[in-house]
XYZ file of C-alpha atoms in Angstrom:
682
model
C -134.407 34.813 -44.564
C -133.562 36.250 -41.145
C -131.270 39.100 -42.244
C -132.461 42.705 -42.365
C -131.595 44.716 -45.476
C -131.681 48.482 -45.864
C -133.636 49.535 -48.938
C -133.158 53.317 -48.771
C -132.845 56.205 -46.301
C -134.867 59.412 -46.248
C -132.735 62.219 -44.785
C -135.908 64.294 -44.257
C -134.186 67.239 -45.918
C -136.992 69.809 -45.789
C -138.205 68.970 -42.274
C -134.718 68.936 -40.777
C -133.645 72.180 -42.399
C -136.825 73.891 -41.253
C -136.231 72.706 -37.684
C -132.569 73.710 -37.814
C -133.107 77.169 -39.346
C -130.988 76.154 -42.353
C -133.600 76.265 -45.093
C -132.200 77.756 -48.268
C -128.540 77.078 -47.477
C -128.430 74.028 -49.768
C -130.859 72.246 -52.055
C -128.766 69.053 -52.156
C -127.011 68.612 -48.823
C -128.640 68.048 -45.441
C -127.621 71.042 -43.299
C -128.059 70.791 -39.529
C -126.864 72.654 -36.454
C -125.024 71.134 -33.535
C -126.877 70.776 -30.245
C -130.207 70.035 -31.981
C -131.429 66.576 -33.062
C -132.195 65.737 -36.657
C -134.171 62.764 -37.875
C -133.721 60.212 -40.638
C -136.083 57.463 -41.722
C -134.729 54.069 -42.779
C -136.771 51.783 -45.012
C -135.951 48.084 -44.862
C -136.822 45.320 -47.299
C -137.849 41.819 -46.326
C -138.993 41.528 -42.724
C -139.768 44.424 -40.360
C -137.197 45.864 -37.941
C -137.175 44.110 -34.547
C -135.611 46.155 -31.719
C -135.130 43.008 -29.622
C -132.993 41.328 -32.280
C -131.636 44.088 -34.519
C -129.060 46.701 -33.541
C -128.500 49.992 -35.365
C -125.030 51.476 -35.010
C -124.244 54.832 -36.582
C -120.848 56.148 -37.536
C -120.223 59.809 -38.345
C -116.955 60.667 -40.078
C -115.175 63.986 -40.496
C -112.202 63.143 -42.640
C -110.357 60.350 -40.858
C -111.993 61.113 -37.504
C -115.114 59.250 -36.553
C -117.540 58.538 -33.719
C -119.739 55.428 -33.335
C -122.935 55.212 -31.303
C -125.925 52.892 -31.104
C -129.558 53.883 -31.510
C -131.636 53.173 -28.394
C -135.281 53.372 -27.431
C -134.522 55.836 -24.619
C -133.664 59.501 -24.802
C -129.969 60.376 -24.422
C -128.902 61.317 -20.895
C -125.795 63.368 -21.716
C -125.608 66.117 -24.366
C -121.801 65.957 -24.544
C -121.588 63.017 -26.951
C -123.320 61.730 -30.069
C -126.428 59.626 -29.533
C -129.474 58.351 -31.392
C -133.019 57.638 -30.255
C -135.376 55.264 -32.083
C -138.707 57.000 -32.315
C -141.563 55.237 -30.511
C -144.324 53.627 -32.531
C -145.292 50.260 -33.945
C -141.664 49.453 -34.719
C -142.008 45.684 -34.473
C -144.407 45.588 -37.406
C -142.865 48.361 -39.523
C -140.338 48.305 -42.292
C -139.703 52.058 -41.752
C -137.776 53.204 -38.681
C -137.273 56.865 -37.763
C -134.279 57.796 -35.643
C -133.375 61.126 -34.031
C -129.629 61.766 -34.073
C -128.240 64.170 -31.464
C -125.028 66.067 -32.375
C -123.196 67.538 -29.363
C -123.433 71.339 -29.020
C -119.658 71.842 -29.191
C -118.537 69.511 -31.949
C -116.409 70.420 -34.995
C -118.032 72.173 -37.928
C -117.690 70.481 -41.311
C -119.082 68.128 -43.932
C -119.724 64.703 -42.365
C -120.367 61.271 -43.842
C -122.993 59.125 -42.136
C -122.665 55.336 -42.108
C -125.053 52.733 -40.717
C -124.235 49.259 -39.441
C -127.205 46.895 -39.013
C -126.316 43.976 -36.721
C -128.143 40.731 -36.097
C -127.201 37.754 -33.968
C -125.078 36.132 -36.680
C -124.800 38.744 -39.407
C -124.168 42.436 -40.089
C -124.519 44.843 -42.996
C -122.859 48.235 -43.489
C -124.246 51.096 -45.539
C -123.146 54.574 -46.588
C -126.271 56.586 -45.711
C -125.280 60.032 -46.982
C -123.618 63.241 -45.914
C -124.602 66.252 -43.868
C -123.110 69.647 -43.034
C -122.855 70.420 -39.321
C -122.873 74.121 -38.434
C -122.659 76.221 -35.275
C -125.979 76.860 -33.549
C -126.770 80.332 -32.186
C -130.239 78.964 -31.234
C -128.722 76.479 -28.741
C -127.841 77.779 -25.225
C -125.088 75.171 -24.877
C -123.336 76.308 -28.078
C -120.535 78.844 -27.635
C -122.100 81.101 -30.304
C -125.539 81.203 -28.617
C -127.328 84.488 -29.239
C -130.295 84.844 -26.868
C -132.695 86.833 -29.036
C -134.588 85.803 -32.175
C -134.449 89.293 -33.729
C -130.658 89.288 -33.338
C -130.379 85.842 -34.905
C -132.597 86.924 -37.780
C -130.361 89.944 -38.451
C -126.893 88.533 -37.827
C -127.281 84.960 -39.130
C -130.170 84.764 -41.601
C -130.300 88.224 -43.202
C -128.800 87.961 -46.692
C -128.403 91.680 -47.359
C -126.978 94.622 -45.481
C -125.224 97.972 -45.739
C -121.604 99.020 -45.641
C -120.987 102.501 -44.255
C -118.430 104.751 -45.912
C -117.696 108.423 -46.519
C -116.773 110.507 -43.488
C -117.906 110.728 -39.883
C -119.951 113.850 -40.630
C -121.528 112.509 -43.819
C -122.008 108.751 -43.596
C -122.880 107.038 -46.880
C -124.753 103.713 -47.082
C -123.643 101.168 -49.657
C -125.978 98.174 -50.175
C -124.405 94.708 -50.133
C -125.814 91.277 -50.912
C -124.257 88.712 -48.586
C -125.808 85.918 -50.661
C -125.384 83.062 -48.195
C -128.442 81.311 -49.646
C -127.222 81.315 -53.243
C -126.618 77.909 -54.824
C -123.182 76.501 -54.017
C -122.151 79.098 -51.410
C -122.430 76.697 -48.461
C -120.191 74.179 -50.221
C -117.627 76.870 -51.076
C -117.504 78.094 -47.472
C -116.976 74.565 -46.168
C -114.286 73.904 -48.751
C -112.525 77.091 -47.665
C -111.720 75.265 -44.425
C -110.222 72.368 -46.398
C -108.011 74.710 -48.458
C -106.627 76.500 -45.382
C -102.950 76.029 -44.398
C -104.057 74.805 -40.964
C -105.892 71.873 -42.554
C -103.120 71.028 -44.979
C -100.519 71.191 -42.237
C -102.340 68.941 -39.741
C -105.705 67.542 -40.801
C -106.510 65.856 -37.488
C -105.714 68.908 -35.379
C -107.683 71.169 -37.720
C -110.770 68.959 -37.632
C -110.713 68.769 -33.832
C -110.203 72.497 -33.330
C -113.131 73.410 -35.592
C -115.377 72.956 -32.566
C -114.096 76.322 -31.291
C -115.423 79.483 -33.005
C -112.299 81.350 -31.890
C -110.173 78.987 -33.968
C -112.666 78.920 -36.836
C -112.804 82.691 -37.026
C -109.016 83.023 -37.230
C -108.831 80.428 -40.007
C -111.532 82.207 -42.017
C -110.066 85.663 -41.325
C -106.702 84.616 -42.759
C -108.326 82.884 -45.750
C -110.298 85.955 -46.869
C -107.035 87.584 -47.989
C -104.448 85.667 -49.994
C -101.225 86.944 -48.450
C -100.310 83.683 -46.702
C -102.436 81.086 -48.456
C -104.821 80.333 -51.303
C -107.176 82.947 -49.942
C -110.185 84.485 -51.619
C -109.187 88.093 -52.349
C -106.114 90.003 -53.433
C -105.918 93.491 -51.972
C -105.038 96.455 -54.171
C -104.835 100.131 -53.221
C -102.667 101.259 -56.142
C -105.415 102.730 -58.308
C -104.533 100.347 -61.162
C -107.139 97.602 -61.469
C -106.853 96.809 -65.185
C -106.262 93.080 -64.658
C -109.201 92.681 -62.298
C -112.305 94.323 -60.894
C -112.214 97.720 -59.204
C -113.125 97.087 -55.526
C -115.947 99.646 -55.735
C -117.702 97.632 -58.449
C -118.481 94.602 -56.277
C -122.068 94.500 -55.020
C -122.187 91.156 -53.213
C -120.169 88.277 -51.802
C -121.538 85.399 -53.910
C -119.915 86.534 -57.174
C -116.540 86.705 -55.432
C -116.847 83.317 -53.731
C -118.022 81.620 -56.926
C -115.227 83.193 -58.963
C -112.672 81.996 -56.409
C -114.011 78.417 -56.486
C -114.308 78.340 -60.280
C -110.676 79.406 -60.662
C -109.527 76.434 -58.557
C -108.965 78.733 -55.576
C -106.834 81.430 -57.155
C -107.343 84.847 -55.525
C -109.968 87.174 -56.962
C -108.684 90.586 -58.075
C -109.369 92.968 -56.244
C -110.579 93.823 -52.765
C -110.302 96.604 -50.226
C -111.401 96.680 -46.599
C -115.172 96.709 -47.129
C -114.963 93.849 -49.637
C -112.795 91.738 -47.323
C -115.153 92.380 -44.395
C -118.384 91.741 -46.317
C -117.132 88.431 -47.745
C -115.999 87.306 -44.292
C -119.414 88.208 -42.887
C -121.007 85.927 -45.488
C -118.725 82.986 -44.651
C -119.255 83.351 -40.900
C -123.040 83.540 -41.263
C -122.953 80.396 -43.385
C -120.951 78.605 -40.668
C -123.556 79.682 -38.114
C -121.515 82.309 -36.271
C -123.485 85.571 -35.798
C -121.660 88.346 -37.645
C -122.030 91.965 -38.649
C -119.986 94.464 -40.655
C -118.675 97.465 -38.692
C -117.168 100.751 -39.897
C -114.682 102.804 -37.875
C -114.515 106.400 -39.103
C -111.075 108.045 -38.897
C -109.369 104.718 -38.325
C -105.718 104.875 -37.301
C -103.062 102.537 -38.691
C -100.375 102.808 -36.031
C -97.354 101.132 -37.626
C -94.946 101.634 -34.696
C -97.474 100.880 -31.915
C -96.908 104.140 -29.995
C -100.596 105.220 -30.100
C -99.599 108.354 -32.010
C -100.348 109.194 -35.645
C -98.224 111.949 -37.173
C -99.466 114.146 -40.037
C -97.379 116.765 -41.819
C -98.396 119.903 -43.740
C -96.332 122.510 -45.542
C -96.684 126.223 -44.822
C -99.272 126.532 -47.629
C -101.604 123.938 -46.072
C -100.728 121.051 -48.399
C -100.658 117.667 -46.705
C -97.335 115.835 -47.146
C -96.294 112.173 -47.392
C -93.835 111.999 -44.503
C -95.157 109.307 -42.160
C -95.648 105.558 -42.272
C -98.657 106.023 -40.006
C -102.003 106.877 -41.585
C -105.617 107.634 -40.807
C -108.197 106.020 -43.052
C -111.363 108.086 -43.470
C -113.130 104.824 -42.786
C -112.077 101.259 -42.191
C -114.411 98.271 -42.263
C -114.084 95.099 -40.235
C -116.312 92.322 -38.849
C -117.723 91.612 -35.418
C -118.556 87.985 -34.575
C -120.504 86.821 -31.530
C -118.989 84.053 -29.391
C -118.059 83.002 -25.877
C -114.420 83.531 -24.827
C -113.734 80.896 -22.216
C -110.048 81.266 -23.106
C -110.033 84.808 -21.650
C -111.989 84.307 -18.455
C -115.253 85.999 -17.545
C -116.439 89.284 -18.978
C -115.191 89.006 -22.553
C -117.971 87.029 -24.227
C -120.001 88.718 -26.946
C -118.882 90.720 -29.954
C -115.320 90.141 -31.152
C -113.434 92.205 -33.759
C -112.061 90.272 -36.736
C -110.319 92.151 -39.519
C -109.423 90.205 -42.699
C -107.816 93.208 -44.439
C -104.081 92.405 -44.571
C -102.434 95.180 -42.546
C -100.224 93.590 -39.874
C -99.332 89.980 -39.037
C -100.872 88.184 -36.069
C -98.893 85.153 -34.876
C -97.123 85.209 -38.227
C -100.159 85.426 -40.535
C -102.241 88.240 -41.960
C -105.338 88.184 -39.813
C -106.586 90.206 -36.856
C -108.647 88.998 -33.916
C -110.892 87.839 -32.492
C -110.408 90.834 -30.186
C -113.194 91.183 -27.600
C -114.854 94.585 -27.931
C -115.093 94.730 -24.136
C -111.346 94.158 -23.901
C -110.712 97.031 -26.327
C -112.876 99.358 -24.254
C -111.119 98.278 -21.028
C -107.693 98.662 -22.696
C -106.773 95.083 -21.863
C -103.681 95.123 -24.044
C -102.484 91.910 -22.389
C -105.253 89.761 -23.902
C -105.168 87.790 -27.150
C -105.713 88.495 -29.996
C -104.426 91.833 -31.392
C -106.131 94.184 -28.937
C -103.259 96.756 -29.019
C -103.655 97.166 -32.795
C -107.441 97.572 -32.688
C -107.203 99.824 -29.608
C -104.932 102.175 -31.571
C -107.355 102.144 -34.525
C -110.027 103.742 -32.350
C -108.000 105.696 -29.761
C -104.679 106.992 -31.168
C -103.760 110.674 -30.764
C -103.111 112.737 -33.895
C -99.999 114.944 -33.902
C -100.131 117.526 -36.701
C -96.949 119.345 -37.718
C -96.415 122.286 -40.098
C -92.944 122.124 -41.662
C -90.867 124.217 -44.059
C -87.495 123.110 -45.427
C -87.242 120.481 -42.704
C -87.973 122.990 -39.915
C -91.002 122.641 -37.637
C -93.145 125.788 -37.723
C -96.069 124.614 -35.601
C -97.372 121.508 -33.819
C -100.741 120.405 -32.469
C -102.419 117.411 -30.858
C -105.962 116.156 -31.490
C -107.335 113.485 -29.132
C -110.863 113.406 -30.563
C -110.437 112.672 -34.245
C -109.577 108.962 -34.322
C -112.520 106.611 -33.856
C -114.966 109.502 -34.255
C -117.903 107.177 -34.960
C -118.095 103.379 -35.067
C -121.296 102.064 -36.624
C -123.074 99.035 -38.058
C -126.455 98.309 -39.611
C -129.308 98.787 -37.148
C -131.394 95.821 -36.113
C -134.263 95.413 -38.585
C -133.551 98.810 -40.158
C -131.562 100.281 -43.035
C -130.113 103.023 -40.819
C -126.656 102.914 -39.187
C -126.409 102.172 -35.476
C -123.752 104.019 -33.480
C -121.796 101.466 -31.404
C -118.915 103.789 -30.445
C -119.680 103.511 -26.742
C -119.081 99.748 -26.842
C -115.461 100.450 -27.874
C -114.653 103.654 -25.979
C -115.470 105.398 -22.742
C -116.473 109.051 -23.191
C -113.454 111.314 -22.851
C -113.369 113.805 -19.993
C -115.151 117.034 -20.987
C -112.837 119.568 -22.601
C -112.479 123.033 -21.156
C -114.922 125.580 -22.536
C -112.395 127.172 -24.874
C -111.569 123.741 -26.329
C -115.088 122.647 -27.268
C -115.361 121.308 -30.793
C -118.554 121.832 -32.768
C -120.005 118.827 -34.597
C -119.996 120.917 -37.768
C -116.542 122.550 -37.595
C -112.983 121.572 -36.822
C -111.269 123.628 -34.149
C -107.870 125.176 -34.772
C -105.184 122.531 -34.447
C -103.324 124.335 -31.694
C -101.234 122.355 -29.243
C -103.437 121.363 -26.308
C -102.624 123.508 -23.324
C -100.896 126.229 -25.420
C -102.713 129.501 -26.110
C -102.396 130.861 -29.627
C -103.009 134.534 -30.210
C -105.705 133.747 -32.784
C -107.961 130.803 -33.659
C -109.036 129.406 -37.015
C -111.842 127.057 -38.004
C -113.340 125.649 -41.207
C -117.051 125.147 -41.815
C -118.971 123.768 -44.797
C -122.176 125.683 -45.498
C -124.012 122.460 -46.355
C -123.241 118.877 -47.241
C -121.615 118.877 -50.708
C -123.582 117.495 -53.647
C -121.988 116.132 -56.824
C -122.302 118.586 -59.702
C -122.803 121.630 -57.442
C -120.483 124.351 -56.168
C -118.998 123.721 -52.715
C -119.318 126.643 -50.285
C -117.318 126.893 -47.076
C -116.094 129.527 -44.631
C -112.893 130.189 -42.738
C -113.481 131.920 -39.407
C -110.619 133.769 -37.710
C -110.828 135.029 -34.134
C -108.223 137.478 -32.800
C -107.560 136.791 -29.102
C -105.156 139.731 -28.732
C -105.791 143.361 -27.895
C -103.769 144.457 -30.941
C -104.765 144.339 -34.625
C -103.207 141.745 -36.878
C -102.340 141.367 -40.534
C -102.844 137.760 -41.570
C -102.064 135.823 -44.709
C -104.448 133.004 -45.645
C -103.425 129.926 -47.613
C -106.284 127.530 -48.308
C -106.187 124.500 -50.582
C -108.152 121.373 -51.506
C -106.645 117.992 -52.380
C -108.415 114.881 -53.675
C -107.671 111.778 -51.619
C -108.391 108.101 -51.308
C -109.981 106.851 -48.106
C -106.862 105.026 -46.898
C -104.002 107.334 -47.869
C -102.593 110.819 -47.897
C -104.017 113.333 -50.380
C -102.870 113.759 -53.952
C -101.990 117.030 -55.670
C -103.848 120.253 -54.930
C -106.724 120.843 -57.372
C -107.927 124.186 -55.943
C -106.325 126.914 -53.820
C -106.759 130.519 -52.706
C -104.550 133.073 -50.983
C -105.604 136.295 -49.234
C -104.306 139.086 -47.005
C -106.689 140.295 -44.312
C -106.740 142.737 -41.452
C -108.401 141.858 -38.174
C -109.152 144.216 -35.298
C -108.314 143.526 -31.643
C -110.602 140.741 -30.388
C -112.237 140.818 -33.787
C -113.785 138.009 -35.819
C -113.459 137.670 -39.576
C -115.342 135.218 -41.804
C -113.952 134.534 -45.283
C -116.292 132.699 -47.659
C -114.890 130.473 -50.398
C -116.415 128.451 -53.181
C -115.050 125.564 -55.206
C -116.885 125.268 -58.545
C -117.834 121.834 -59.825
C -115.531 122.334 -62.796
C -112.552 122.356 -60.400
C -113.282 119.060 -58.703
C -115.308 116.818 -61.043
C -112.328 115.580 -63.049
C -109.972 115.384 -60.070
C -111.924 113.261 -57.655
C -111.409 109.521 -57.480
C -114.074 106.928 -56.819
C -113.941 107.730 -53.112
C -114.971 111.361 -53.799
C -113.016 112.573 -50.763
C -111.430 115.983 -50.276
C -108.802 117.161 -47.789
C -109.419 120.850 -47.149
C -106.819 122.808 -45.174
C -106.137 126.433 -44.269
C -102.950 127.875 -42.806
C -103.326 131.352 -41.360
C -100.036 133.211 -40.820
C -99.521 136.302 -38.674
C -97.209 138.411 -40.854
C -95.913 140.225 -37.789
C -95.084 137.351 -35.438
C -94.941 134.588 -38.089
C -97.235 132.520 -35.874
C -99.142 129.922 -37.928
C -102.383 128.138 -37.149
C -103.733 125.201 -39.192
C -107.316 124.024 -39.518
C -108.344 121.033 -41.610
C -111.498 119.277 -42.731
C -111.953 116.097 -44.737
C -115.286 115.679 -46.451
C -116.917 113.473 -49.051
C -119.007 114.429 -52.063
C -121.697 111.726 -52.314
C -122.588 110.538 -55.777
C -126.218 110.818 -56.878
C -128.423 107.757 -56.486
C -130.612 105.660 -58.718
C -134.221 105.884 -57.578
C -136.068 102.542 -57.384
C -139.846 102.566 -56.992
C -142.353 99.728 -56.790
C -146.079 100.377 -57.130
C -148.129 99.024 -54.228
C -144.974 98.130 -52.310
C -147.110 97.130 -49.334
C -148.636 94.242 -51.297
C -145.614 92.386 -52.680
C -146.500 88.694 -52.865
C -144.479 85.544 -53.495
C -144.738 83.868 -56.914
C -146.359 86.960 -58.409
C -144.792 89.307 -60.972
C -144.115 92.878 -59.890
C -142.605 95.863 -61.686
C -139.833 98.113 -60.392
C -139.158 101.503 -61.985
C -135.575 102.794 -61.994
C -134.830 106.487 -62.558
C -131.498 108.335 -62.752
C -130.716 111.894 -63.823
C -127.190 112.791 -64.932
C -126.181 115.712 -62.677
C -122.696 116.038 -64.115
C -121.656 118.568 -66.701
C -120.313 115.906 -69.039
C -121.967 112.960 -70.779
C -121.766 109.615 -68.952
C -122.019 106.041 -70.183
C -121.807 102.637 -68.599
C -123.594 99.421 -67.700
C -126.382 99.247 -65.159
C -126.867 95.992 -63.230
C -129.940 95.175 -61.151
C -129.919 92.273 -58.677
C -131.925 91.040 -55.730
C -131.537 87.760 -53.840
C -134.896 86.018 -53.618
C -136.435 88.488 -56.073
C -134.558 88.061 -59.359
C -133.046 85.013 -61.011
C -129.547 86.191 -61.843
C -128.965 89.798 -62.874
C -130.572 92.254 -65.279
C -128.118 94.410 -67.242
C -128.523 97.306 -69.678
C -126.326 99.892 -71.387
C -126.742 103.539 -70.373
C -125.690 106.734 -72.155
C -126.777 110.116 -70.819
C -126.003 113.690 -71.815
C -125.837 116.285 -68.986
C -129.289 116.634 -67.480
C -130.711 113.587 -69.302
C -132.951 111.200 -67.377
C -132.866 107.395 -67.622
C -136.070 105.485 -66.902
C -136.238 101.689 -66.986
C -138.695 99.073 -65.721
C -137.715 95.576 -64.657
C -139.957 92.686 -63.615
C -139.260 90.533 -60.564
C -140.984 87.522 -58.984
C -140.284 86.938 -55.254
C -139.550 83.321 -54.338
C -140.148 83.490 -50.590
C -141.564 85.799 -47.961
C -139.484 88.200 -45.866
C -137.614 91.464 -46.235
C -135.636 91.528 -49.473
C -133.542 94.130 -51.272
C -133.420 95.239 -54.887
C -130.197 97.036 -55.728
C -128.901 98.715 -58.858
C -125.381 99.809 -59.757
C -124.284 101.886 -62.727
C -120.588 101.382 -63.498
C -119.238 104.192 -65.637
C -116.995 103.488 -68.606
C -113.376 104.606 -68.023
C -114.164 105.964 -64.561
C -114.025 104.510 -61.039
C -117.350 106.166 -60.164
C -120.242 103.782 -59.402
C -123.795 105.094 -59.042
C -126.031 103.035 -56.778
C -129.593 102.673 -55.617
C -131.563 100.257 -53.482
C -135.039 99.499 -52.241
C -136.039 97.075 -49.506
C -139.412 95.394 -49.903
C -141.478 93.278 -47.543
C -142.629 90.159 -49.379
C -145.778 88.457 -48.079
C -146.892 84.881 -48.744
C -149.224 84.588 -51.721
């Protein structure tokens, strides 16, 4: 019989995924990157393959779109289209033929079907060979997401853990996060996210074609992370009531969220806030092959009326008031993705801001970006997408007003507060990297009498107006949960006459994204100050005053209004600070000799520093170290110490992270701990 029949096809799963840097993304599906060839081996029954008589024609399909191309014995001349090369060898006498298939470097991302047509002189057979996922390729110079450094690719594409930075600019807290892009089923969920998007449902052909462009892909994903316009992944909630879902602070990784979304038939997961939205988007983008990192902007402005001014109001006693639609978040978390921007001209390639937290609409949908970081720094407000909004987040001026019965008593302007620090995880390190200078040029030096210490806030006097006295606040040391907070108010008399001043100082608990709540501590004093004199008033806030008042964010707005009883002049100074929760200590004996496929013990220790008993559930997890999660119940009296040992067996070499979280019962507080370990091959 002269016909050639295909017996089976070997997709060379392990070899291809090793060559394409996709190992671990899927155990079932062939995962390859565009711009790099992958090979398949076809085994025929009956007679051997004859290249002079037999023709192999491949067809790759993405939905209803397809491309056909023939396999040849010569290498492809043009990288712009699909091609296939029959590998040299004793083909004429072999029933196994290996072919290298070349995907173009700028072809749509998605899940493809591969068909084979075998043609003879008077016959032909067609076969469904299998399917493969085609991803972006930051290893390929011709791909628009090319990242020209292996260390950068290792960090921003392959690293499956990281840190989210929270707290305040003066006391940055690290929160461990497991991106989980190598967990079973995550690749498939991320690809299906594209199918669920409104863009795909509205016009399948257009969506498939435009997936070649990471700018388009990133906007689709950004909008799909929140559920405001679509069947997106997460529902945002800043109300404080999370009874019908999960408190945003309790999430520790992206995989649980993505799996819950898919299992529910794509109903939104309750609940997320900015760091959750950003971390999940980072996972999806890394899966798709687009280099990504999570970035935190401290003192992030939400400028609702786009005038680059944020207004804050205080009463005469120093209590912050809810009188403005504008706000300053103590921190706000977004994503940067690396890509070329041929749509903007030269100079705007590189990191792009994408913010999936639903704040304002962009072209009618809740997404933000990609905004080139270079364009934000250059104040190119004319460029797409959403540069004016992000520019305000890092550059807006703060106008502070003291009011009484609707009457303005004092005003001030602060040009330094917003965008105080912008940071991300350092390359190959657990420490934050300051990237503020990529977003902002240094401001012109202030005059000597306007210099602001890194440890104190200057008096909020109107710039260019001389007050007769100055006020500042200063914490004695970084606050610690369970301990008394000590701080000082310093008053400097600039006049040659003595003054009688009245001090009003108060502390309010606050959430990171909103105005403070009620005052939980206050003090009032009368003081005399000599001409050109300096007075320092020391205050202390006992733990008993703040422990029950603080929310999960553990943030405090501290303010002092100093009033001259003679002239009625008022000067306001403010400070927002965080009280970090204690951490769970994780220790591994001989942590420099962690080997794959060998059992190791980790010891977890936590001491209850609070003055009340605590109870909750502790969860330990670690991608590549633990199968699933280890959970245990915890109950501790004040001062009690918890000690537990868990066993883990690393599956593969590399830097991995163990993390533990203790979720308290009937409290938003979450205690955390982490340890990174370097796993060596056995």
